[in-house]
């Protein structure tokens, strides 16, 4: 398969995979199979998948660097936008199904409940990322695009904290996400260290290193 | 000596005649609860309207022992449970309680009583008549149900063992057996689960030990074969699968309070004015309804129990 075609089928695969949890939720809703507390179920499922896709999108660059898989690079945007889609559904579920536009309670929640504050902040971080994900915006922002999109790490950290703060006693599930995020951040730090070390070498040394002498 | 006669029908298995005659009403009730999911917006609005009436009307049941509110469907009441002994997911109890052996079952009654001892469950409940109590159940997680319990006033049972004048509290303990209760293999809580009441709370006529619900024996996931029901307190106070009742001089430790003392107090009375440190307790989602409804002080049982807490700062003693 030529690279462009492989690219395309990979994108289609990622989009389909991204749509599956949503499709599954819709099937459950239509067959009245969401359980005793449907609103809670929808909130949990959309929240879980927002976090999962966010972490998947953050694993694209480390995979590319570690294993030289250049073909995964285009998946970053697809996975990131899928995460944003689930985050929007999660937020809308809270806004409409859970609180039914009761703004007084929503404002109180966002200001006073720290897990809501963390979750809402994570959502706010994702908004500019989704808005600047088009080719035109990437071109327009130029060099500023990269530092802006480091917000994805902050969003993921806030989302994990949101999860940790809302569970009653069993921290195992949020801790799995915390471990995954720590690993991803650790890899980033490793890449950064390696790069800054190679930058410190004189151009001549770097050149000789590159040529393997 | 207590002799267990094989072949006798256990009192917990007998549906009261009264209940038997109204079995169709029960089924209708369950049907309405399901229909409630569809009609939720209308029903919930009606309920809110009622709650806005002047003070005494707030949750005032014509008969506090049997609220007129529609019971939650049996299906929902048996598939959405917090019973961490079987896992922390709401569906875990239904899935994993199959191996719980509820017979034979004995309960130790110890501590400040003149006649302590370990008694077989059937002998514990045999002298009493199980009464049907239709109570609201408010979970600390801000959801609620209406459950028709079958049970015996705890006070009647305690009196049989003759509490001494030193008995100021009642402590309860759940079975500890990781073989039967897989959730106990992880440290979600410090096992066994323990709970406690002040003696006046324990003797209050609303407080029951339940052996059944919906006219049936208690399903395992709902705390079989014997559980506490204290309708004006958050659900976690209503300890399940009880193996020990101990009367004590001092306030006994309670599981959730030990787990997070800032979040769960000893009293744990339902109180919309005191939020959980991490979430609001002002409203609740009644299972089967769409819109949340306001939470009532003492879960709507204020007329019956508020006097127990006179002079106590319920913000401090939450």
XYZ file of C-alpha atoms in Angstrom:
531
model
C 0.000 0.000 0.000
C 1.364 3.453 -0.818
C 1.799 5.852 2.115
C -1.122 8.140 1.203
C -3.535 5.257 0.925
C -2.293 3.745 4.161
C -2.724 7.149 5.731
C -6.281 7.387 4.561
C -7.310 3.931 5.749
C -5.625 4.583 9.083
C -7.603 7.803 9.473
C -10.829 6.033 8.604
C -9.987 3.315 11.105
C -9.292 5.884 13.852
C -12.511 7.787 13.142
C -14.572 4.606 13.179
C -12.966 3.459 16.415
C -13.627 6.897 17.882
C -17.291 6.737 16.966
C -17.852 3.254 18.422
C -18.365 4.192 22.099
C -20.830 6.905 21.055
C -22.684 4.478 18.784
C -22.801 1.955 21.604
C -24.283 4.592 23.964
C -26.918 5.490 21.379
C -27.874 1.824 20.983
C -28.163 1.470 24.761
C -30.306 4.609 24.938
C -32.615 3.463 22.141
C -33.095 0.018 23.676
C -33.708 1.573 27.123
C -30.674 -0.294 28.387
C -28.709 2.452 30.137
C -29.440 1.010 33.581
C -31.074 2.441 36.676
C -29.362 5.822 36.433
C -29.071 6.677 32.727
C -27.766 10.217 33.240
C -24.945 8.968 35.438
C -24.144 6.239 32.903
C -23.905 8.704 30.002
C -21.805 11.068 32.127
C -19.365 8.314 33.069
C -19.052 6.783 29.595
C -18.459 10.123 27.817
C -16.001 11.223 30.521
C -14.064 7.961 30.369
C -13.679 8.121 26.583
C -12.745 11.805 26.564
C -9.844 10.981 28.893
C -8.883 7.820 27.009
C -8.754 9.533 23.607
C -6.899 12.497 25.070
C -4.205 10.167 26.437
C -4.119 8.270 23.124
C -3.581 11.522 21.223
C -0.732 12.362 23.588
C 0.904 8.992 22.940
C 1.239 9.600 19.187
C 4.413 11.699 19.353
C 6.210 9.410 21.839
C 5.403 6.383 19.641
C 6.729 8.161 16.589
C 9.953 9.155 18.346
C 10.560 5.880 20.166
C 9.896 3.498 17.317
C 10.286 5.779 14.343
C 6.654 5.199 13.318
C 6.185 8.291 11.199
C 2.857 7.002 9.866
C 1.135 7.512 13.256
C 1.644 11.294 13.181
C -1.587 12.202 11.331
C -3.592 10.326 13.982
C -2.796 12.945 16.595
C -5.385 15.409 15.362
C -8.079 12.766 14.801
C -7.617 11.362 18.298
C -7.468 14.823 19.844
C -10.672 15.933 18.132
C -12.378 12.692 19.145
C -11.385 13.427 22.747
C -12.834 16.912 22.364
C -16.067 15.442 20.997
C -16.462 13.216 24.043
C -15.487 16.068 26.359
C -18.246 18.202 24.783
C -20.785 15.396 25.221
C -19.634 14.971 28.811
C -20.010 18.691 29.511
C -23.380 18.904 27.736
C -24.638 15.868 29.684
C -23.745 17.686 32.890
C -25.284 20.938 31.687
C -28.513 19.616 30.199
C -29.296 16.146 31.555
C -27.782 16.478 35.017
C -28.460 20.109 35.936
C -31.034 21.037 33.318
C -29.606 24.564 32.851
C -29.869 25.377 36.548
C -27.215 28.108 36.219
C -27.148 28.986 39.910
C -26.235 25.429 40.857
C -23.841 25.076 37.921
C -21.928 28.227 38.870
C -21.846 27.077 42.501
C -20.563 23.689 41.362
C -17.819 25.117 39.161
C -16.646 27.533 41.850
C -17.022 25.424 44.966
C -16.608 21.775 44.016
C -12.982 21.273 43.244
C -13.564 18.214 41.062
C -15.961 20.259 38.919
C -13.479 23.150 38.815
C -10.753 20.770 37.595
C -13.010 19.127 35.016
C -14.344 22.430 33.725
C -10.804 23.838 33.433
C -9.733 20.750 31.488
C -12.618 21.335 29.099
C -11.700 25.025 28.708
C -8.108 24.011 27.852
C -9.371 21.804 25.025
C -11.474 24.512 23.362
C -8.595 26.559 21.844
C -6.866 23.330 20.816
C -9.885 22.166 18.845
C -10.334 25.654 17.387
C -6.741 25.772 16.130
C -6.642 22.252 14.748
C -7.396 23.163 11.129
C -4.632 23.390 8.536
C -5.361 27.097 8.042
C -5.010 27.822 11.750
C -1.811 25.793 11.984
C -0.349 27.837 9.153
C -1.571 31.104 10.630
C -0.170 30.446 14.086
C 3.136 29.254 12.695
C 5.688 28.738 15.435
C 3.226 29.651 18.215
C 1.106 26.589 17.437
C 3.417 24.163 19.276
C 3.543 25.928 22.682
C -0.217 26.494 22.497
C -0.861 22.824 21.936
C 1.172 21.879 25.003
C -2.094 22.805 26.768
C -3.138 19.251 25.918
C -0.892 18.038 28.744
C -2.470 20.475 31.186
C -5.929 19.338 30.050
C -5.012 15.692 30.583
C -3.532 16.417 34.026
C -6.670 18.353 35.037
C -8.895 15.561 33.723
C -7.017 12.950 35.770
C -7.263 15.166 38.871
C -10.992 15.633 38.141
C -11.394 11.843 38.194
C -9.223 11.366 41.309
C -11.221 13.986 43.219
C -14.641 12.622 42.439
C -14.291 8.955 43.431
C -15.431 7.983 46.899
C -12.770 5.546 48.016
C -11.604 3.250 45.233
C -8.755 5.134 43.539
C -7.578 2.254 41.357
C -9.205 3.347 38.099
C -8.133 7.017 38.154
C -4.657 5.908 39.251
C -4.316 3.834 36.064
C -4.869 7.033 34.047
C -2.518 8.950 36.331
C 0.177 6.324 35.692
C -0.356 6.496 31.915
C -0.105 10.293 31.960
C 3.020 10.179 34.142
C 4.632 7.785 31.659
C 3.773 10.066 28.726
C 5.092 13.140 30.527
C 8.212 11.199 31.554
C 8.909 10.270 27.925
C 8.491 13.895 26.897
C 10.937 14.939 29.569
C 13.359 12.274 28.327
C 13.135 13.574 24.738
C 13.649 17.124 25.943
C 16.751 16.132 27.951
C 18.209 14.267 24.996
C 17.593 17.207 22.688
C 19.008 19.839 25.015
C 22.121 17.698 25.521
C 22.688 17.350 21.792
C 22.152 21.107 21.417
C 24.924 21.809 23.907
C 27.448 19.976 21.742
C 29.392 22.179 19.329
C 28.189 21.920 15.745
C 31.335 20.012 14.871
C 30.811 17.459 17.654
C 27.180 17.107 16.747
C 28.128 16.512 13.162
C 30.633 13.852 14.073
C 28.045 12.207 16.324
C 25.521 12.215 13.556
C 27.900 10.659 11.099
C 28.715 8.064 13.694
C 32.446 8.789 13.932
C -31.622 -24.193 73.955
C -32.397 -23.095 70.446
C -33.460 -25.941 68.265
C -33.639 -25.384 64.565
C -36.515 -27.307 63.140
C -36.042 -28.228 59.559
C -38.990 -27.797 57.287
C -40.596 -24.854 59.019
C -41.256 -21.864 56.852
C -39.028 -19.023 57.878
C -40.839 -15.879 58.969
C -38.715 -13.970 56.497
C -40.243 -16.035 53.731
C -43.826 -15.327 54.647
C -45.463 -12.525 52.788
C -47.879 -10.823 55.126
C -51.522 -11.408 54.310
C -52.036 -7.702 53.961
C -49.246 -7.478 51.425
C -50.446 -10.569 49.599
C -53.836 -8.999 49.091
C -52.257 -5.868 47.685
C -49.816 -7.674 45.394
C -51.391 -6.198 42.294
C -50.970 -2.712 43.683
C -47.308 -3.555 44.091
C -46.919 -4.595 40.513
C -48.754 -1.490 39.449
C -46.392 0.550 41.596
C -43.433 -0.992 39.836
C -45.093 -0.340 36.506
C -45.627 3.290 37.416
C -42.010 3.633 38.419
C -40.990 2.491 34.957
C -43.558 4.748 33.361
C -42.136 7.472 35.579
C -38.942 7.366 33.542
C -40.953 8.411 30.510
C -43.211 10.855 32.318
C -40.382 12.111 34.499
C -40.481 15.806 33.611
C -44.181 16.121 34.444
C -43.968 14.064 37.617
C -40.847 15.805 38.856
C -42.422 19.220 38.344
C -45.424 18.133 40.381
C -43.191 16.984 43.186
C -41.318 20.254 43.210
C -44.554 22.145 43.426
C -45.589 20.164 46.471
C -42.267 20.736 48.146
C -42.798 24.487 47.904
C -45.822 24.368 50.237
C -45.314 25.769 53.777
C -43.137 24.005 56.304
C -45.068 21.021 57.694
C -45.927 19.852 54.192
C -42.269 19.288 53.398
C -42.287 15.568 52.728
C -45.069 15.072 55.232
C -46.364 11.590 54.672
C -49.883 10.871 55.879
C -48.267 7.824 57.444
C -44.503 8.133 57.911
C -44.169 4.349 58.052
C -45.582 4.039 54.545
C -44.951 6.895 52.206
C -47.421 7.382 49.364
C -44.593 8.016 46.931
C -44.283 5.471 44.142
C -41.871 2.650 44.952
C -38.785 2.327 42.786
C -39.015 -0.622 40.395
C -37.728 -3.871 41.869
C -35.476 -4.158 38.828
C -33.716 -0.863 39.591
C -33.590 -1.545 43.331
C -31.731 -4.796 42.668
C -29.334 -3.707 39.921
C -28.097 -0.356 41.245
C -26.499 -0.966 44.614
C -23.622 0.168 46.754
C -22.307 -2.917 48.510
C -18.526 -2.546 48.355
C -18.033 -6.044 49.781
C -18.817 -7.190 46.235
C -17.104 -4.415 44.269
C -17.329 -0.660 43.907
C -19.359 -0.596 40.691
C -23.128 -0.225 41.093
C -23.709 -3.401 39.089
C -21.146 -5.503 41.005
C -23.494 -6.515 43.851
C -26.067 -8.005 41.481
C -23.306 -9.760 39.570
C -21.266 -11.170 42.432
C -23.596 -11.839 45.369
C -24.638 -15.231 44.010
C -22.173 -17.059 46.241
C -23.248 -15.378 49.464
C -24.615 -18.081 51.787
C -27.398 -16.511 53.807
C -28.479 -19.712 55.596
C -27.579 -20.801 58.167
C -26.852 -17.326 59.502
C -26.290 -16.328 63.069
C -26.067 -12.965 64.742
C -24.062 -12.230 67.906
C -25.712 -9.833 70.333
C -23.044 -8.685 72.755
C -21.785 -5.890 74.961
C -23.993 -4.024 77.399
C -26.880 -6.510 77.504
C -28.065 -8.762 80.334
C -28.614 -11.689 77.977
C -25.790 -11.777 75.407
C -25.428 -14.614 72.954
C -25.220 -15.820 69.412
C -28.592 -16.604 67.921
C -29.685 -18.175 64.671
C -31.320 -15.627 62.390
C -34.602 -17.534 62.198
C -34.790 -17.627 65.986
C -33.910 -13.962 66.149
C -36.835 -12.919 63.979
C -39.373 -15.667 64.785
C -41.012 -14.014 67.820
C -41.740 -10.869 65.795
C -44.104 -10.007 63.002
C -42.434 -8.518 59.959
C -44.029 -5.188 59.102
C -44.078 -3.535 55.733
C -42.419 -0.116 55.731
C -42.316 2.002 52.602
C -39.365 4.334 53.084
C -37.412 6.809 51.050
C -33.752 5.842 50.765
C -31.317 8.721 50.175
C -27.762 7.807 49.221
C -24.915 10.163 50.172
C -24.126 10.205 46.415
C -27.285 12.271 45.805
C -29.572 9.615 44.350
C -32.639 8.150 46.034
C -35.197 5.377 45.848
C -38.464 4.394 47.547
C -38.302 0.855 48.906
C -41.067 -1.270 50.448
C -39.150 -3.101 53.176
C -40.250 -5.990 55.324
C -38.717 -5.717 58.736
C -38.876 -5.626 62.495
C -38.389 -2.530 64.626
C -34.795 -2.762 65.888
C -35.932 -1.544 69.313
C -38.175 -4.582 69.804
C -35.292 -6.921 69.081
C -32.827 -5.075 71.299
C -35.264 -5.077 74.237
C -35.320 -8.889 74.202
C -31.650 -8.956 75.123
C -32.187 -6.507 78.007
C -29.747 -3.641 77.505
C -28.034 -2.431 80.680
C -28.099 1.199 81.789
C -24.627 1.565 80.290
C -25.871 0.884 76.774
C -25.593 4.267 75.066
C -24.774 3.185 71.522
C -25.395 0.238 69.229
C -22.602 -1.009 66.979
C -23.178 -3.239 63.947
C -20.805 -5.397 61.950
C -21.080 -6.961 58.475
C -19.839 -10.459 57.665
C -16.093 -10.661 56.975
C -15.428 -13.417 54.470
C -13.368 -12.597 51.352
C -14.277 -16.042 49.991
C -17.920 -15.059 49.716
C -17.373 -11.321 49.410
C -14.782 -10.772 46.646
C -14.699 -7.004 47.176
C -13.101 -7.595 50.570
C -9.961 -8.819 48.782
C -9.209 -5.220 47.834
C -8.822 -2.402 50.315
C -11.610 -0.127 49.103
C -12.616 0.118 52.782
C -11.241 -1.201 56.060
C -13.095 -4.529 56.414
C -15.332 -5.616 58.026
C -17.834 -2.827 57.483
C -19.004 -1.372 60.783
C -21.767 1.086 61.613
C -23.336 2.545 64.706
C -26.305 4.413 66.120
C -26.991 6.276 69.315
C -29.303 4.159 71.497
C -32.242 6.569 71.048
C -31.806 6.391 67.273
C -31.686 2.604 67.445
C -34.855 2.444 69.572
C -36.747 4.894 67.331
C -39.841 3.275 65.801
C -38.717 4.207 62.269
C -35.514 2.162 62.638
C -35.918 -1.417 61.458
C -33.931 -4.544 60.786
C -35.114 -5.640 57.358
C -35.357 -9.246 56.232
C -37.240 -8.618 53.024
C -38.415 -6.125 50.444
C -41.138 -5.985 47.788
C -42.892 -8.832 49.594
C -39.939 -11.151 49.035
C -36.965 -12.321 51.006
C -34.163 -9.743 50.873
C -32.133 -10.195 47.666
C -28.445 -10.810 48.378
C -27.351 -7.565 46.736
C -29.614 -5.602 49.076
C -27.949 -6.917 52.220
C -29.391 -10.372 52.833
C -30.246 -11.895 55.115
C -30.479 -9.054 57.629
C -29.837 -5.342 57.202
C -30.451 -2.134 59.040
C -32.775 0.538 57.614
C -32.592 4.048 59.093
C -34.621 6.132 56.643
C -33.585 9.613 57.847
C -29.870 8.928 57.438
C -27.721 8.531 54.335
C -27.827 5.017 52.953
C -24.356 4.008 54.125
C -25.628 3.986 57.720
C -28.020 1.160 56.812
C -25.438 -1.613 57.160
C -25.983 -4.883 55.274
C -25.529 -8.602 56.010
C -25.226 -8.048 59.766
C -23.438 -10.657 61.904
C -22.983 -8.706 65.127
C -24.965 -6.210 67.169
C -23.022 -4.854 70.120
C -24.349 -2.416 72.682
C -21.630 -0.072 73.885
C -20.887 2.712 76.363
C -19.030 4.897 73.894
C -19.521 5.946 70.287
C -18.415 3.047 68.066
C -16.202 3.578 64.998
C -18.027 3.636 61.653
C -16.502 2.599 58.321
C -16.993 5.669 56.135
C -16.127 8.000 58.978
C -12.836 6.131 59.415
C -12.240 6.262 55.664
C -12.804 10.022 55.332
C -13.685 11.765 58.625
C -14.042 15.151 56.925
C -16.663 13.794 54.543
C -18.741 11.338 56.550
C -19.844 11.953 60.128
C -21.194 9.578 62.744
C -24.742 10.939 62.518
C -24.906 11.196 58.715
C -28.440 12.591 58.856
C -29.809 13.556 55.446
C -29.326 17.326 55.404
C -29.632 19.540 52.313
C -28.086 22.420 54.282
C -24.768 20.631 54.813
C -23.029 19.725 51.573
C -20.623 16.869 51.204
C -17.196 18.595 50.995
C -16.961 17.534 47.361
C -20.541 17.673 46.092
C -23.904 19.273 46.805
C -26.562 17.573 48.926
C -29.296 20.091 48.064
C -30.943 17.915 45.459
C -31.167 14.286 44.539
C -32.018 12.172 41.549
C -34.842 9.786 42.338
C -34.024 6.640 40.400
C -36.573 6.401 37.583
C -36.988 10.179 37.321
C -35.191 12.562 35.011
C -35.104 15.908 36.798
C -33.524 16.147 40.213
C -35.772 16.904 43.161
C -34.968 18.873 46.297
C -33.580 16.876 49.204
C -35.631 17.185 52.399
C -34.189 17.655 55.899
C -33.937 14.248 57.582
C -35.075 12.803 54.241
C -38.636 13.955 54.946
C -38.778 12.408 58.437
C -38.064 15.636 60.338
C -41.421 15.566 62.157
C -40.498 12.188 63.594
C -36.788 12.560 64.343
C -35.715 16.227 64.502
C -36.331 16.224 68.270
C -33.563 13.645 68.721
C -31.017 16.284 67.706
C -32.299 19.315 69.596
C -29.452 21.524 70.738
C -26.933 19.780 68.512
C -25.128 21.794 65.854
C -25.805 19.630 62.824
C -23.247 21.565 60.764
C -20.554 20.392 63.138
C -22.053 16.981 63.811
C -22.942 16.111 60.229
